[in-house]
Tab-separated table of C-alpha atoms and ligand atoms in Angstrom:
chain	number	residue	atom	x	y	z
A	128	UNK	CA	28.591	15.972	9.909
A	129	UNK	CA	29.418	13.811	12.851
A	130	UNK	CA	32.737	11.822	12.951
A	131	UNK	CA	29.979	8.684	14.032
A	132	UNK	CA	27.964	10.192	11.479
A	133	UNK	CA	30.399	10.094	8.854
A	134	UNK	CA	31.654	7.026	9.270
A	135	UNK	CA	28.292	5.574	9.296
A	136	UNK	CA	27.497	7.091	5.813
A	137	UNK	CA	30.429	5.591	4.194
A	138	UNK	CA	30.161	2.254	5.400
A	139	UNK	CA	26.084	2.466	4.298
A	140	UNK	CA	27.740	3.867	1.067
A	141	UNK	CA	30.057	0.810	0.315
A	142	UNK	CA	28.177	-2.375	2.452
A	143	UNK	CA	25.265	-3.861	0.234
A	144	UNK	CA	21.499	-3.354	2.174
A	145	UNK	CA	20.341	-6.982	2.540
A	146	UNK	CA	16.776	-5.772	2.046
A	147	UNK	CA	17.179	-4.407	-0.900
A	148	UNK	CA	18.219	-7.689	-2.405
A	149	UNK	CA	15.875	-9.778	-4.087
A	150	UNK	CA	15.661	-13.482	-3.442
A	151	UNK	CA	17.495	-14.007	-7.072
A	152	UNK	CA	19.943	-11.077	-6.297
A	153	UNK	CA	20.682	-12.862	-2.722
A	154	UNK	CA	21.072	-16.061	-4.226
A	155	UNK	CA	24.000	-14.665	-6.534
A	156	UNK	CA	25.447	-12.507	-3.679
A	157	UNK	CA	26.025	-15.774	-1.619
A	158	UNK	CA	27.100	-17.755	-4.683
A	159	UNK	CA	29.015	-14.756	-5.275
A	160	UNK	CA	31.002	-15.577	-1.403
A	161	UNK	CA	31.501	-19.414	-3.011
A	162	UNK	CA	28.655	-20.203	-0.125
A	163	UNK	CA	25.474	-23.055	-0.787
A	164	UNK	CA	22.602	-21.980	-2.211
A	165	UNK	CA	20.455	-22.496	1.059
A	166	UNK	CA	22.093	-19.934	2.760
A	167	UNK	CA	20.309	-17.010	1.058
A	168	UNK	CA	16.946	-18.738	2.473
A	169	UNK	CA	18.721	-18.652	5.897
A	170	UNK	CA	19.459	-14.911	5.672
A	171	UNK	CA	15.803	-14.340	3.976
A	172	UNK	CA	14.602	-15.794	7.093
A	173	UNK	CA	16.400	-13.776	9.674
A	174	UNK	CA	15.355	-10.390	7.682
A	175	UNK	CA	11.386	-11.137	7.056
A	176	UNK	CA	10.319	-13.965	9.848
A	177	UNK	CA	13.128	-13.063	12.576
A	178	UNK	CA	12.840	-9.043	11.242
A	179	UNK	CA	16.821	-8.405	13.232
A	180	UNK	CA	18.717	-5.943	12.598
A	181	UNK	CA	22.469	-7.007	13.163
A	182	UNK	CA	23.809	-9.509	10.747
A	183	UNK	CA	25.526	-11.185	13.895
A	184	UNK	CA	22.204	-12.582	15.167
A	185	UNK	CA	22.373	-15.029	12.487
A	186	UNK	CA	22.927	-17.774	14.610
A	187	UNK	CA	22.709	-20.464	12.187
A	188	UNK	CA	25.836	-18.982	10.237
A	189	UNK	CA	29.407	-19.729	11.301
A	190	UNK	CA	30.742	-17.015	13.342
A	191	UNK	CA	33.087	-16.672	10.432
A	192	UNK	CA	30.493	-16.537	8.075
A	193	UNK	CA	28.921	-13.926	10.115
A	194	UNK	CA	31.752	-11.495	9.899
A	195	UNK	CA	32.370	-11.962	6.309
A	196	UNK	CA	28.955	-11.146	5.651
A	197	UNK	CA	29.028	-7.970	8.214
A	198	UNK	CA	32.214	-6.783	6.079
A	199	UNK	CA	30.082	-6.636	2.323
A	200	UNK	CA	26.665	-6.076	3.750
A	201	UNK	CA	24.833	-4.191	6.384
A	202	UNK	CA	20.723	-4.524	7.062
A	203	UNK	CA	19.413	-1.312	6.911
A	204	UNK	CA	16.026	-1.219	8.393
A	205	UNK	CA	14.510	2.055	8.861
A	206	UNK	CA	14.803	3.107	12.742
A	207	UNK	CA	13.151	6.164	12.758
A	208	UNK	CA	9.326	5.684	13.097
A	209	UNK	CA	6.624	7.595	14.807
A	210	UNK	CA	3.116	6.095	15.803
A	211	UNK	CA	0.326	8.051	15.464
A	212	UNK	CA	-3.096	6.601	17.734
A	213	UNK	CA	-6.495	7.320	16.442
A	214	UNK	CA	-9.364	7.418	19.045
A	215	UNK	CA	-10.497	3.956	17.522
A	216	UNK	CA	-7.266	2.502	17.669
A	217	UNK	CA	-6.399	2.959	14.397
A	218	UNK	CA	-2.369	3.718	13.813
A	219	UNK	CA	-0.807	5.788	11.693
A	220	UNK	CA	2.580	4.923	11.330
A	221	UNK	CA	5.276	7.722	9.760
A	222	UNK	CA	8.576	5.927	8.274
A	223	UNK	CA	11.360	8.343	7.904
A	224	UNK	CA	13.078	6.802	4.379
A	225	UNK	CA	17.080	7.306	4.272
A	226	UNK	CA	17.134	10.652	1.955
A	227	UNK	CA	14.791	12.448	4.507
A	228	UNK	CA	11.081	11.757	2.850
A	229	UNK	CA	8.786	10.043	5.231
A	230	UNK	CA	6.268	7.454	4.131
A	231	UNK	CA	2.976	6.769	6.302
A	232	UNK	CA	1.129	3.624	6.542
A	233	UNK	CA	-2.060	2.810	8.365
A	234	UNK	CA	-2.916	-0.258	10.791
A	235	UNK	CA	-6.510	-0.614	11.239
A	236	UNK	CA	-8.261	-3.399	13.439
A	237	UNK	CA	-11.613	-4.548	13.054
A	238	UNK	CA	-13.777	-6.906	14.520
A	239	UNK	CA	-11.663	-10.282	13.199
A	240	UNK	CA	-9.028	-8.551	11.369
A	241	UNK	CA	-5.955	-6.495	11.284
A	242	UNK	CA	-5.490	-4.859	8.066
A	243	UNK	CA	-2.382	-2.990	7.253
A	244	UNK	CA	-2.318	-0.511	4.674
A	245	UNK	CA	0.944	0.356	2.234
A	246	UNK	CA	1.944	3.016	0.781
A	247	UNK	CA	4.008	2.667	-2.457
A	248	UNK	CA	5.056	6.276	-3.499
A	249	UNK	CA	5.793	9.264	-1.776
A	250	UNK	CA	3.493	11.534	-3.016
A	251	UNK	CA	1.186	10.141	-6.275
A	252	UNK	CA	1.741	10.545	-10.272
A	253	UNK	CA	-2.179	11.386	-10.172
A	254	UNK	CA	-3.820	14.458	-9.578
A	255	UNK	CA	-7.145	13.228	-8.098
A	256	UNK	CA	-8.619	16.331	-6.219
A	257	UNK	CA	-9.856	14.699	-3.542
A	258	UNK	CA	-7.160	13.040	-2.244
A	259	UNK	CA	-4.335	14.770	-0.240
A	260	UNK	CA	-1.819	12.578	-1.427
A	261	UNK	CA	-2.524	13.779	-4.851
A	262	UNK	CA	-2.134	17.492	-4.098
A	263	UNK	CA	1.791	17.018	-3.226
A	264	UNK	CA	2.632	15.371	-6.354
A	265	UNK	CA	4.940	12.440	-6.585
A	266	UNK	CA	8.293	12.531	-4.548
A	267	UNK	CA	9.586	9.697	-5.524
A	268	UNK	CA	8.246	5.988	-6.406
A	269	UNK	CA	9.358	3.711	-2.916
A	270	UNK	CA	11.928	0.347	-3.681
A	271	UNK	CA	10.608	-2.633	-2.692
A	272	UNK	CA	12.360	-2.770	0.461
A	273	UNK	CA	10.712	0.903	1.482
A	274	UNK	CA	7.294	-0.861	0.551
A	275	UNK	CA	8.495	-4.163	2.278
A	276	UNK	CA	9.897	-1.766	5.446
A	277	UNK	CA	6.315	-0.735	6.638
A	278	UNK	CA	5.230	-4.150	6.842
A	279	UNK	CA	8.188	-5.090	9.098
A	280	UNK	CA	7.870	-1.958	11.220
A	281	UNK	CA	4.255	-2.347	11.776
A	282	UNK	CA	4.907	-6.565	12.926
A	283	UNK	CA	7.525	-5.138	14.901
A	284	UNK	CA	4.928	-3.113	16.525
A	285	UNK	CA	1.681	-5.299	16.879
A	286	UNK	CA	0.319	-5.286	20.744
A	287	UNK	CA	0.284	-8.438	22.122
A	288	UNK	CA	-2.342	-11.061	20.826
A	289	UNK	CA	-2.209	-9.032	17.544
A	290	UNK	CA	-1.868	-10.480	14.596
A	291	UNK	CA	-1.825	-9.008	10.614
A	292	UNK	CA	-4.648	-10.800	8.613
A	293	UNK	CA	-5.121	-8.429	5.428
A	294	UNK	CA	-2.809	-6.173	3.647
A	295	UNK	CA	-3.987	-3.362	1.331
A	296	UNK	CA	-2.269	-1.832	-1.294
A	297	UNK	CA	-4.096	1.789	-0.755
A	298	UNK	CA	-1.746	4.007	1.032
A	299	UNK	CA	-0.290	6.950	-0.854
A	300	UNK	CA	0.582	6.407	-4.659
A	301	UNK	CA	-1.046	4.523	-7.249
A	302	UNK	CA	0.466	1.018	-7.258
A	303	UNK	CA	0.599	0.375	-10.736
A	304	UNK	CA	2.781	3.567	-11.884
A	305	UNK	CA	5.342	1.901	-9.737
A	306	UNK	CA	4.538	-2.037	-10.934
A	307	UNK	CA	8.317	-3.732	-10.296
A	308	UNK	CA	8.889	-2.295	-7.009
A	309	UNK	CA	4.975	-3.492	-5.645
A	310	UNK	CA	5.296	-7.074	-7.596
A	311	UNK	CA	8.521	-7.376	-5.461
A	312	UNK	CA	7.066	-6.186	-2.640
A	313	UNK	CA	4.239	-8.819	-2.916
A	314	UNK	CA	6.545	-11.589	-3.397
A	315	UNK	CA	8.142	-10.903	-0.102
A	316	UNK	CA	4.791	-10.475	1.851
A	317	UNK	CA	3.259	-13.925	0.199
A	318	UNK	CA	6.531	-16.067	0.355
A	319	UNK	CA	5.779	-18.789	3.146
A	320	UNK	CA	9.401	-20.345	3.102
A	321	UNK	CA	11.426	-16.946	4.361
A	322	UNK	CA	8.417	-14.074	4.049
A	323	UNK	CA	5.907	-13.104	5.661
A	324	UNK	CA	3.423	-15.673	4.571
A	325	UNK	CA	0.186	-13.591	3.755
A	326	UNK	CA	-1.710	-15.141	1.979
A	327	UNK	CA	-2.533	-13.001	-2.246
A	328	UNK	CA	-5.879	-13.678	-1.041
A	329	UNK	CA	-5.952	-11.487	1.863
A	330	UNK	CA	-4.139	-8.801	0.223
A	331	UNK	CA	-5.650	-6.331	-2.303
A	332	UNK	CA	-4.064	-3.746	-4.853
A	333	UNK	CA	-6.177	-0.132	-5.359
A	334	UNK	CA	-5.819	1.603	-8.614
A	335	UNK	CA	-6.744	4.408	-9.643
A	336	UNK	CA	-7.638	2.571	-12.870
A	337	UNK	CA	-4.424	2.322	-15.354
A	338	UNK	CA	-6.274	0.475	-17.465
A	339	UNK	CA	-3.864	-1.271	-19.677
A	340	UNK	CA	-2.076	-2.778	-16.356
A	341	UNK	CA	-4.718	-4.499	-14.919
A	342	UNK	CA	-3.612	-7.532	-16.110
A	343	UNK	CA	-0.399	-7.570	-14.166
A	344	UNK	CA	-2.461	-7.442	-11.347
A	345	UNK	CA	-3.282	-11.082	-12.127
A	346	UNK	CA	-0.500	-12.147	-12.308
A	347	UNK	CA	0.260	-11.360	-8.769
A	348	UNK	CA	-2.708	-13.425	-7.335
A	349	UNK	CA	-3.554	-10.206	-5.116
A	350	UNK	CA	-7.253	-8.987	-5.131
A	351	UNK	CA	-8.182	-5.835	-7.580
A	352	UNK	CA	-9.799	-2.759	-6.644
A	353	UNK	CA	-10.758	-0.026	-8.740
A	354	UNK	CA	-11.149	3.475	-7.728
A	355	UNK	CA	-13.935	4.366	-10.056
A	356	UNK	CA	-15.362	7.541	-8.227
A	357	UNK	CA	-17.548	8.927	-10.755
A	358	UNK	CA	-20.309	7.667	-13.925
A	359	UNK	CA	-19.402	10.117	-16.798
A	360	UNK	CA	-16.733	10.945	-18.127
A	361	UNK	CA	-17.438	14.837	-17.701
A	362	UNK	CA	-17.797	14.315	-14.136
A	363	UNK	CA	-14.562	12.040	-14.003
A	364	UNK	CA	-12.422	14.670	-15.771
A	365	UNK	CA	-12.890	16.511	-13.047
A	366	UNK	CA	-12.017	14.645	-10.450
A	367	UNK	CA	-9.930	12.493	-11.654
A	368	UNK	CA	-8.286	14.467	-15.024
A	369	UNK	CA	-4.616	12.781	-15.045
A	370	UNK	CA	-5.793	9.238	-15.049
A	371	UNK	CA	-9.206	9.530	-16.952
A	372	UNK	CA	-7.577	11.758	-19.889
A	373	UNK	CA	-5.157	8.270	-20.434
A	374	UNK	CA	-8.198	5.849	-19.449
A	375	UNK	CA	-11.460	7.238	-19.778
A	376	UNK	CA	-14.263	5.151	-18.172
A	377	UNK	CA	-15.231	3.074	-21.402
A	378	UNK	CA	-11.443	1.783	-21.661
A	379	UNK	CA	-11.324	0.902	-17.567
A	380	UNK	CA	-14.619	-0.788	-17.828
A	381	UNK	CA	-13.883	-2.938	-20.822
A	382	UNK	CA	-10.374	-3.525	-19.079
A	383	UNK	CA	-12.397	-4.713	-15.968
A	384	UNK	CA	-14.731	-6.863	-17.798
A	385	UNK	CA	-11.275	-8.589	-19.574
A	386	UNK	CA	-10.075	-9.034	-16.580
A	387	UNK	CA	-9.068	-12.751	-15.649
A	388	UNK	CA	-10.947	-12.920	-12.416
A	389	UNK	CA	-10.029	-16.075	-11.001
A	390	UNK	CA	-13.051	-18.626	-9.558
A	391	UNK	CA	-14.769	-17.423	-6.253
A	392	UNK	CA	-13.016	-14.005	-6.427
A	393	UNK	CA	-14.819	-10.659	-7.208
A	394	UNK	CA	-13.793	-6.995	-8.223
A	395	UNK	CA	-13.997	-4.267	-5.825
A	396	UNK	CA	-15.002	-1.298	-7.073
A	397	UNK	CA	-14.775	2.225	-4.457
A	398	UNK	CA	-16.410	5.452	-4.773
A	399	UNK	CA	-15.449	7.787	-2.893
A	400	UNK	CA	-18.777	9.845	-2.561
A	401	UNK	CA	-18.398	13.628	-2.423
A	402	UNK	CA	-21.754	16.246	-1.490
A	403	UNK	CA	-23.808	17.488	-4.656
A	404	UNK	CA	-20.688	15.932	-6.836
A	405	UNK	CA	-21.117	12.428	-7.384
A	406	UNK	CA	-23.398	11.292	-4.378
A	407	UNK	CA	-26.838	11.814	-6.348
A	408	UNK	CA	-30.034	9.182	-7.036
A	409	UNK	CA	-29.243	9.423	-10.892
A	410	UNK	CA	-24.993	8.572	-10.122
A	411	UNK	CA	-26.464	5.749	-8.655
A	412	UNK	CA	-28.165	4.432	-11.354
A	413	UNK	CA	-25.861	5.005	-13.713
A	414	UNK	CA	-22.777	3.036	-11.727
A	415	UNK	CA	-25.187	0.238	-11.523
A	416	UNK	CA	-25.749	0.066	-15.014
A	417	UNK	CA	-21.921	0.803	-15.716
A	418	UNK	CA	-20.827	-2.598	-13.707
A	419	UNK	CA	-23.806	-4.584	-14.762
A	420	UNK	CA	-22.672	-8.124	-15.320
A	421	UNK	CA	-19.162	-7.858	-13.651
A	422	UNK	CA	-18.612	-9.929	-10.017
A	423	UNK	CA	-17.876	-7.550	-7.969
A	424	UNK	CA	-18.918	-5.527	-4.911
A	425	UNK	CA	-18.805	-1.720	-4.328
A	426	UNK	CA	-16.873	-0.145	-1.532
A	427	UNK	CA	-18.656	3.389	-0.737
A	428	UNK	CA	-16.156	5.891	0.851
A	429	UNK	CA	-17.864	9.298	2.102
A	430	UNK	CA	-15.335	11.788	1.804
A	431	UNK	CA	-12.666	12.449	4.514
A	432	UNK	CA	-11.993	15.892	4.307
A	433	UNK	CA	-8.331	17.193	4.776
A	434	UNK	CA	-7.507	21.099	5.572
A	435	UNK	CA	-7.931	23.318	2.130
A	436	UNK	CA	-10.113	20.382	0.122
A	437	UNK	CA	-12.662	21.867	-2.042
A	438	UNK	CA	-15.203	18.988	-1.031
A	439	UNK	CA	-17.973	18.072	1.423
A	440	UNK	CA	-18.926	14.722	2.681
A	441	UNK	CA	-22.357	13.523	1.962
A	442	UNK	CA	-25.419	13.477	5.047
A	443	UNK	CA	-25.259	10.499	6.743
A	444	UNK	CA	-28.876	10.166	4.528
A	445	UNK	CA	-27.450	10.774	1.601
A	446	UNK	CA	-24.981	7.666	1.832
A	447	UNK	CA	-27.365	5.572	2.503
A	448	UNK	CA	-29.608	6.470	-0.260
A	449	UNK	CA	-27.036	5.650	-2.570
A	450	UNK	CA	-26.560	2.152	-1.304
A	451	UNK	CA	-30.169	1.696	-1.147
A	452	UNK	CA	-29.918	2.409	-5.179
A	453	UNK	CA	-26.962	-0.198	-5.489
A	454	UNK	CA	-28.474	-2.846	-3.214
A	455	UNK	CA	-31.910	-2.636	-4.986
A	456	UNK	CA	-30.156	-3.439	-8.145
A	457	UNK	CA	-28.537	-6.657	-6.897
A	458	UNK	CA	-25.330	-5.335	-6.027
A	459	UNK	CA	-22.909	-6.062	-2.779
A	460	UNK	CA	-22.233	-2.148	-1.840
A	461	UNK	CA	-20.764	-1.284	1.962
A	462	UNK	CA	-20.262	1.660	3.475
A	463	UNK	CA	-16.715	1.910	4.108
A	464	UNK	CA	-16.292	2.934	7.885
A	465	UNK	CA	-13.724	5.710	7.987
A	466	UNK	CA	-11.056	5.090	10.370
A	467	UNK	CA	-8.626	6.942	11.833
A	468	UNK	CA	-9.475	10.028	11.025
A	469	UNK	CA	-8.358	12.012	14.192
A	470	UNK	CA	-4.619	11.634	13.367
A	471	UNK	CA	-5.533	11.704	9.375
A	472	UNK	CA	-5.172	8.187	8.852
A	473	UNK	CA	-7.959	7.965	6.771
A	474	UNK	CA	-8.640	7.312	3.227
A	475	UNK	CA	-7.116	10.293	1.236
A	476	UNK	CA	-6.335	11.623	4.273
A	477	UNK	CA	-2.295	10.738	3.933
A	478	UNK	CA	0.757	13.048	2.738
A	479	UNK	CA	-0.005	16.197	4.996
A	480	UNK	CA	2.091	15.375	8.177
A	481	UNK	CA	4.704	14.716	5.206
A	482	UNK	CA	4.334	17.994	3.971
A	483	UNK	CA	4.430	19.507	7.889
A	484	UNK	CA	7.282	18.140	8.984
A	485	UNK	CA	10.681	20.158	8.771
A	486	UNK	CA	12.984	17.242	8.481
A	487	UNK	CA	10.727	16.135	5.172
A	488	UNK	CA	11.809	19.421	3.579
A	489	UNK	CA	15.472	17.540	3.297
A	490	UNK	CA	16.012	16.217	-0.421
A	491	UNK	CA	18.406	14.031	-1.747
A	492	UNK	CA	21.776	16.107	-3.044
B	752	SAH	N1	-3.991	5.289	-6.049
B	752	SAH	C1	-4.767	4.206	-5.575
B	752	SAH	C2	-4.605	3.907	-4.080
B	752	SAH	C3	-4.639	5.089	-3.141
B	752	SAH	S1	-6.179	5.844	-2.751
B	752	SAH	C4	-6.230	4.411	-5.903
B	752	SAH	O1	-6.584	5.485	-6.367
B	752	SAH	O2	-7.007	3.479	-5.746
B	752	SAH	C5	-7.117	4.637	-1.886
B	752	SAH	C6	-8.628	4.922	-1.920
B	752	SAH	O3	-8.960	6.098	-1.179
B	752	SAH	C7	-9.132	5.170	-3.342
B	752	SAH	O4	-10.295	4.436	-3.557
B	752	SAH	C8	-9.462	6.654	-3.349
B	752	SAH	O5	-10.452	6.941	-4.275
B	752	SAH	C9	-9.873	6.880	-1.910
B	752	SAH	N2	-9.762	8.264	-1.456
B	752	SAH	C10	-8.843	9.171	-1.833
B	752	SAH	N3	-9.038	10.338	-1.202
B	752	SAH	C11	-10.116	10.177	-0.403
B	752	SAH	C12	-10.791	11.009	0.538
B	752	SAH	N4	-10.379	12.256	0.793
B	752	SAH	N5	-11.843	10.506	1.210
B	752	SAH	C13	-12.224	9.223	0.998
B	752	SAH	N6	-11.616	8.378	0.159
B	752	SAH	C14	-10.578	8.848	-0.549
């Protein structure tokens, strides 16, 4: 290793990362220094509105202040970050975390919006066959501050006149196997004092359905989705086996229609809809009689195919058919427009540049 190298790592080893503090944890570290409360809303500030990097841009600190706080605690944002531009101007953005792993996130710009999409694990828990992510297996679940790091990056990389609106939790990993780390993450995006101010409305958590945790979702004020993907059980096994062995569909419905849906908000249901699997007349009438009743509105998703996947997306025809179905019977269904898929930016479409690149081989000691 590098002398510069070196001495880096050991002062990353023994200064505290200001990011991965949580507003209570920052309050005690600067109670900790014998210093007023307000000051941890100060520092908040500098790390989530300001986004620096160097403790000694904290201008409304005392100079001395400044260098105690340099001598305990460092702010370790995450440097290394390569932009990937789709056709449609989609990015893909590729976060290199500190043990080697890299994380991707996706900013996609539509008409009146700019939605940025997080990841929360490297890799996924699940085993969903249709999704790339799923094929690496999980890595590792992301801290807060590695969820909270790809918002920062991508502000800190917005073209002029841009401007985030919506943030979705639907990158790789299933949110709710790593609950803590994403409610944290949430606080820090929604806080309007020191964070980033977005509003829970114009955010939204996708699960693969853990039924028994939908509730926490709630509590979080963030919008649920539900990747439902299939209308049997049979057919759900298959694509889905880890999560619909735990929570088969009749548990994940009844946990959707328990759900405390607060006034003027609605489910979202996607299905991801995959050639001669789960794209036919008949799965179309049986989704709409498995959400009859609930407020909500289905997200359709034709399949984005990766290298080496096993499935097909539907004719152009086909989609539509299906929606007819779903619109016929009352429901709000779109056709998800798939974006980004030149540089695999797409839905399902994230983990293989992971997999591809040499330096993600590294793992921690
Ligand atoms: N684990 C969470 C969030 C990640 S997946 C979840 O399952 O919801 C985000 C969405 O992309 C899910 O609705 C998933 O079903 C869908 N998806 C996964 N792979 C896909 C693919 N190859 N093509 C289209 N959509 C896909």
């Amino acid at each position: 290793m590098a002398r510069q190298d070196r001495s880096r790592a050991a002062s990353a080893a023994t200064r505290a990362n200001l990011l991965a503090l949580d507003e209570p944890a920052l309050e005690q570290f600067v109670k900790d220094l014998g210093w007023p409360k307000f000051r941890a809303q100060q520092i908040l500030r500098w790390l989530y509105q300001e986004r620096i990097h160097d403790i000694d841009r904290m201008t409304d600190l005392s100079k001395a202040e400044r260098t105690c706080l340099s001598s305990l605690a460092a702010i370790d944002r995450m440097t290394d970050c390569e932009v990937r531009r789709a056709n449609d101007g989609t990015r893909k953005l590729l976060l290199r975390l500190a043990d080697g792993l890299a994380v991707e996130s996706v900013l996609i710009p539509d008409a009146d919006r700019l939605t940025l999409c997080l990841s929360t694990q490297v890799g996924c828990t699940l085993d969903c066959g249709f999704c790339l992510t799923g094929q690496m297996g999980l890595k590792r679940n992301l801290a807060a501050h590695e969820i909270i790091e790809q918002a920062l990056a991508a502000q800190d990389r917005l073209e002029p006149g841009e401007r985030l609106t919506n943030v979705v939790l639907m990158g790789m990993g299933e949110p709710l196997a790593n609950f803590d780390a994403v409610a944290d993450a949430v606080a820090r995006l929604t806080n309007r004092r020191w964070g980033l101010g977005i509003s829970a409305r114009r955010i939204t958590l996708s699960t693969a359905g853990l039924a028994s945790r939908l509730r926490d979702v709630a509590a979080l004020g963030v919008n649920l989705a539900v990747s439902l993907n299939a209308t049997t059980d049979a057919q759900r096994n298959r694509l889905m086996p880890a999560v619909n062995r735990l929570h088969p569909l009749n548990r994940l419905l009844a946990a959707c229609r328990a759900y405390p849906l607060p006034p003027h908000r609605r489910l979202t249901f996607e299905y991801v809809l995959l050639a001669g699997e789960n794209d036919s007349e008949q799965d179309a009438r049986r989704l709409t009689k498995l959400l009859n009743g609930l407020r909500c509105k289905v997200n359709l998703i034709p399949f984005n195919p990766f290298p080496g996947s096993p499935y097909r997306r539907p004719a152009d025809g086909d989609v539509l058919r299906f929606q007819t179905v779903l619109r016929q019977a009352g429901f709000d269904a779109l056709i998800r427009k798939s974006k980004g898929r030149d540089v695999l930016g797409a839905c399902g479409q994230l983990g293989e540049l992971v997999q591809l690149s040499p330096r993600a081989t590294l793992t921690p000691a």
